[in-house]
PDB file of C-alpha atoms in Angstrom:
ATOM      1  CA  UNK X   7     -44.458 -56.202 -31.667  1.00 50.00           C
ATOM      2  CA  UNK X   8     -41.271 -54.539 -33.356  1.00 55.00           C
ATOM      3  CA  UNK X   9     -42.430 -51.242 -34.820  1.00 58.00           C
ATOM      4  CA  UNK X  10     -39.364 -50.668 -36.949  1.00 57.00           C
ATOM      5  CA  UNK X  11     -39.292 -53.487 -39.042  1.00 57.00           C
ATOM      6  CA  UNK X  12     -39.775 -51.320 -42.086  1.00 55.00           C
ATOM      7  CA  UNK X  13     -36.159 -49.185 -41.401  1.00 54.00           C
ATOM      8  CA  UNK X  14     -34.267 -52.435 -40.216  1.00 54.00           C
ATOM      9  CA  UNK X  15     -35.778 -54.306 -43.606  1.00 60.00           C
ATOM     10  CA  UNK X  16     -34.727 -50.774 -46.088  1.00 61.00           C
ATOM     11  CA  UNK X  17     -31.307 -50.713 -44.498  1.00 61.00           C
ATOM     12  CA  UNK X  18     -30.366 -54.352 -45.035  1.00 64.00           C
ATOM     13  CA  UNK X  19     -31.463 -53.145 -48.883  1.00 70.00           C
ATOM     14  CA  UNK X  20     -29.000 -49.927 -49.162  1.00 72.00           C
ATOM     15  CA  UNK X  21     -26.230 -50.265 -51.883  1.00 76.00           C
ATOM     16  CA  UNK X  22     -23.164 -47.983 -51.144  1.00 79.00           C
ATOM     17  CA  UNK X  23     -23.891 -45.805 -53.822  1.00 84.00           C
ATOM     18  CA  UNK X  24     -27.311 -45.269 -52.609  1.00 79.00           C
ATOM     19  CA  UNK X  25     -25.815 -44.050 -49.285  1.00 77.00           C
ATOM     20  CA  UNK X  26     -23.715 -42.121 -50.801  1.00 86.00           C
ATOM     21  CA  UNK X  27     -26.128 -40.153 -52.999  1.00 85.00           C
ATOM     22  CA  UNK X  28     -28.058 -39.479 -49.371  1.00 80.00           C
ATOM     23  CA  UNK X  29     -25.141 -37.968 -47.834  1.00 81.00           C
ATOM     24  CA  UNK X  30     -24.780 -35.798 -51.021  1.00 83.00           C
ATOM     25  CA  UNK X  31     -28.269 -34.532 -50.858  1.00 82.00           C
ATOM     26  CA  UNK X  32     -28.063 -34.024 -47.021  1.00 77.00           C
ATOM     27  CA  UNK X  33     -24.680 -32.023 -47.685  1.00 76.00           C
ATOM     28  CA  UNK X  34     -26.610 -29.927 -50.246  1.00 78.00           C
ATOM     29  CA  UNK X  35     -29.438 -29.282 -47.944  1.00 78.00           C
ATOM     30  CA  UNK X  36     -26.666 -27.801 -45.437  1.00 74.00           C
ATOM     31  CA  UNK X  37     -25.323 -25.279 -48.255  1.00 78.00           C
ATOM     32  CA  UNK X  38     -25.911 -21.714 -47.948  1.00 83.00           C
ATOM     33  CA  UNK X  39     -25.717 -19.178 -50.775  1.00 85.00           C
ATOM     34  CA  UNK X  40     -23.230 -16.636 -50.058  1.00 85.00           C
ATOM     35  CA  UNK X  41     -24.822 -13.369 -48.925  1.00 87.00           C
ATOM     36  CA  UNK X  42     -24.566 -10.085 -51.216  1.00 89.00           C
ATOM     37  CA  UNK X  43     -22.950  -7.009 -49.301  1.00 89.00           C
ATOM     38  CA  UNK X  44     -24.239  -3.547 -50.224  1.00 92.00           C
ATOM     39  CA  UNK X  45     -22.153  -0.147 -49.753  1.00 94.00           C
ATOM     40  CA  UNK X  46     -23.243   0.329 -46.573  1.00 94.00           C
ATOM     41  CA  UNK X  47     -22.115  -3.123 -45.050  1.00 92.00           C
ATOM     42  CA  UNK X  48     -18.463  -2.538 -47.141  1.00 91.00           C
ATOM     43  CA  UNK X  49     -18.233   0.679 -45.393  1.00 94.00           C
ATOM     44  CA  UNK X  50     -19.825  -0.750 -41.721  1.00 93.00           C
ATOM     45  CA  UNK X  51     -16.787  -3.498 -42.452  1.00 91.00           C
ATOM     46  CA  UNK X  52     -13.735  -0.944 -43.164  1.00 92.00           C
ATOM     47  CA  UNK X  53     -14.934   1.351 -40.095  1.00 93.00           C
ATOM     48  CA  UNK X  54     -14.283  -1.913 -37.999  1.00 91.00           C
ATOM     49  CA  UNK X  55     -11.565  -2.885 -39.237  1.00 91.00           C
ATOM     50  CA  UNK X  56      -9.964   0.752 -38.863  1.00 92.00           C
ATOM     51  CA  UNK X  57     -11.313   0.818 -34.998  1.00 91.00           C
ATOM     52  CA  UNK X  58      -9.806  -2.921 -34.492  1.00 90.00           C
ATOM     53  CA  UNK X  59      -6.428  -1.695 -36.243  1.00 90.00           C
ATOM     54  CA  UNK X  60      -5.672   1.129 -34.281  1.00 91.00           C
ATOM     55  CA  UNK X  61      -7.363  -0.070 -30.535  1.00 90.00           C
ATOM     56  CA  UNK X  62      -5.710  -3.562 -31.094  1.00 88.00           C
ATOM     57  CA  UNK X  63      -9.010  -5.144 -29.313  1.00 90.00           C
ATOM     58  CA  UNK X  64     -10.347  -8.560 -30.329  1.00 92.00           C
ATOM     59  CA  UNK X  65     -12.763  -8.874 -33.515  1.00 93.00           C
ATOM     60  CA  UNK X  66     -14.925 -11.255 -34.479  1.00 94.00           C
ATOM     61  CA  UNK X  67     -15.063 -12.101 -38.524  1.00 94.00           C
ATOM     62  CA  UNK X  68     -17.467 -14.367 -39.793  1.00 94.00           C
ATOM     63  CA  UNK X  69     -16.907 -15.762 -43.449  1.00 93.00           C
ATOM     64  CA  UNK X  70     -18.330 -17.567 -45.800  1.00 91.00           C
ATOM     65  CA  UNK X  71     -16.402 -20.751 -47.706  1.00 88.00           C
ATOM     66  CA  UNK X  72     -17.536 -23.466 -49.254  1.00 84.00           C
ATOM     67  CA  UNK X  73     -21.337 -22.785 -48.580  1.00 83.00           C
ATOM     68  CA  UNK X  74     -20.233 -23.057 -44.275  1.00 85.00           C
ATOM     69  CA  UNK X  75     -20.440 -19.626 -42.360  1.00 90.00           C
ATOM     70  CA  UNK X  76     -17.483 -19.598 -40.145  1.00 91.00           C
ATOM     71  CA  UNK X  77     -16.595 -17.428 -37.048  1.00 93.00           C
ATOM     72  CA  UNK X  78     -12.888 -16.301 -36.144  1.00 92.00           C
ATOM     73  CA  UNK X  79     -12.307 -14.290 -33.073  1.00 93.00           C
ATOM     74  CA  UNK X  80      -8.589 -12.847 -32.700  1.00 92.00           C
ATOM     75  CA  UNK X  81      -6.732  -9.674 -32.966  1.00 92.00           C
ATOM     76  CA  UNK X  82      -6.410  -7.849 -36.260  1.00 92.00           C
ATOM     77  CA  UNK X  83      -2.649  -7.429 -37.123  1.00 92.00           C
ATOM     78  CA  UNK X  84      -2.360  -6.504 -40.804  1.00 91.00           C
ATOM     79  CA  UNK X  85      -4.419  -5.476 -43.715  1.00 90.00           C
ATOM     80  CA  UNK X  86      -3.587  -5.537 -46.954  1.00 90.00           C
ATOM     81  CA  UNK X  87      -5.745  -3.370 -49.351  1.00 85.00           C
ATOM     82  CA  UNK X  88      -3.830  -4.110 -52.660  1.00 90.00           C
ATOM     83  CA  UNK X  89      -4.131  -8.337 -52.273  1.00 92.00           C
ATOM     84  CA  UNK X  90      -6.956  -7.802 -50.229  1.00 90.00           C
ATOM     85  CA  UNK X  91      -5.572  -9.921 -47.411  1.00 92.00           C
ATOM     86  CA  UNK X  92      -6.012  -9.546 -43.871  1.00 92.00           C
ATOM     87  CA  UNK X  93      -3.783 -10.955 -40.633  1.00 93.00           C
ATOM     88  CA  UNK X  94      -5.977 -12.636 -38.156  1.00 93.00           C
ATOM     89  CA  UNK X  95      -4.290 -12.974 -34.710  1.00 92.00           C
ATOM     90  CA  UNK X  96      -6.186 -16.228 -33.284  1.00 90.00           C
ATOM     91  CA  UNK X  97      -4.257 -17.528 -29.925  1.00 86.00           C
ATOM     92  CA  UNK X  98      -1.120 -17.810 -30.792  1.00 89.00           C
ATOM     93  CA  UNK X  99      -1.483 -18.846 -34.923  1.00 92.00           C
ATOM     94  CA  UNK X 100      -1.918 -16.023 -37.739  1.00 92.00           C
ATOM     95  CA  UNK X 101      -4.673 -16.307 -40.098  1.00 92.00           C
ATOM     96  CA  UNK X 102      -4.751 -14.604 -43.449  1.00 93.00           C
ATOM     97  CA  UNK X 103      -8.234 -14.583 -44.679  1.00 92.00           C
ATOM     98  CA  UNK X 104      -9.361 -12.995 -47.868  1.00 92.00           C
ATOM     99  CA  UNK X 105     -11.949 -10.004 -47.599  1.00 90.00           C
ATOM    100  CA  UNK X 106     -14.041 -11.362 -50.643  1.00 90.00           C
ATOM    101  CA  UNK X 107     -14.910 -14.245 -48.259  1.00 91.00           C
ATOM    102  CA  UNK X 108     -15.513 -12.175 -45.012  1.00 92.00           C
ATOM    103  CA  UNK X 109     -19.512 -11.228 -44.813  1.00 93.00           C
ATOM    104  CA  UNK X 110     -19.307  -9.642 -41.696  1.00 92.00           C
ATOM    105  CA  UNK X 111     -16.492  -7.836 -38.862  1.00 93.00           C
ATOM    106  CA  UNK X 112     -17.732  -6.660 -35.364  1.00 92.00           C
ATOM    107  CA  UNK X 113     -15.236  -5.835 -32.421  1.00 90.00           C
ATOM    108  CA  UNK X 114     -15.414  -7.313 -28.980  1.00 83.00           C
ATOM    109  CA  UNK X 115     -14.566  -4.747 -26.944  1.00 70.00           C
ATOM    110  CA  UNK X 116     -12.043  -2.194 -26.236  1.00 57.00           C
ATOM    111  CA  UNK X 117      -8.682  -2.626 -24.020  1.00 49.00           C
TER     112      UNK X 117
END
C-alpha cells in the first residue's frame, strides 16, 4: 500500500507561482526583527571595542542584516566614530561593517 499518494498526487498539481509563494512564506517565517539595544548594551559594546583596539585580540561581532543574524570573528583594526564604520580583520580580507547593524561585540581572548 503506498502511503504517500496524497503528496505525490498535490505535487504533480503545483503551479510555479504556487511554489514560489511557499518559498516566500517559508523565507518570512526565517525573518527576525532586529533587536533594540539599550544604554547599557551601547556602552557594554564601546568597552569591547576599546579592550579589542588596544590588546589587538580576536572579537567576535554578530550583526543583524536583512532579518539573518550573522557572526564575524577577526581582529579589530579601525573604528570610525564620525561614519560610524568599523575595520574587521577576518583572515586575511578587511571588513567594514556599520555599527547600526552590529547587535552585539565580545572578545575572544587576550594575546
Amino acid at each position: 500500500m503506498i502511503r504517500d499518494r496524497g503528496r505525490i498526487k498535490w505535487t504533480a498539481m503545483m503551479l510555479p507561482e504556487h511554489l514560489e509563494k511557499l518559498r516566500d512564506w517559508v523565507a518570512e517565517d526565517a525573518y527576525e526583527e532586529k533587536p533594540t539595544l539599550d544604554e547599557w548594551a551601547w556602552q557594554d559594546m564601546q568597552q569591547q571595542l576599546d579592550i579589542a583596539y588596544r590588546t589587538g585580540c580576536e572579537i567576535r561581532v554578530k550583526t543583524w542584516e536583512d532579518g539573518v543574524f550573522k557572526d564575524r570573528i577577526g581582529v579589530l583594526k579601525r573604528v570610525n566614530g564620525q561614519l560610524g564604520l568599523i575595520d574587521l580583520e577576518v583572515g586575511q580580507d578587511v571588513q567594514t561593517l556599520s555599527l547600526d547593524a552590529v547587535i552585539g561585540i565580545e572578545t575572544m581572548d587576550f594575546s
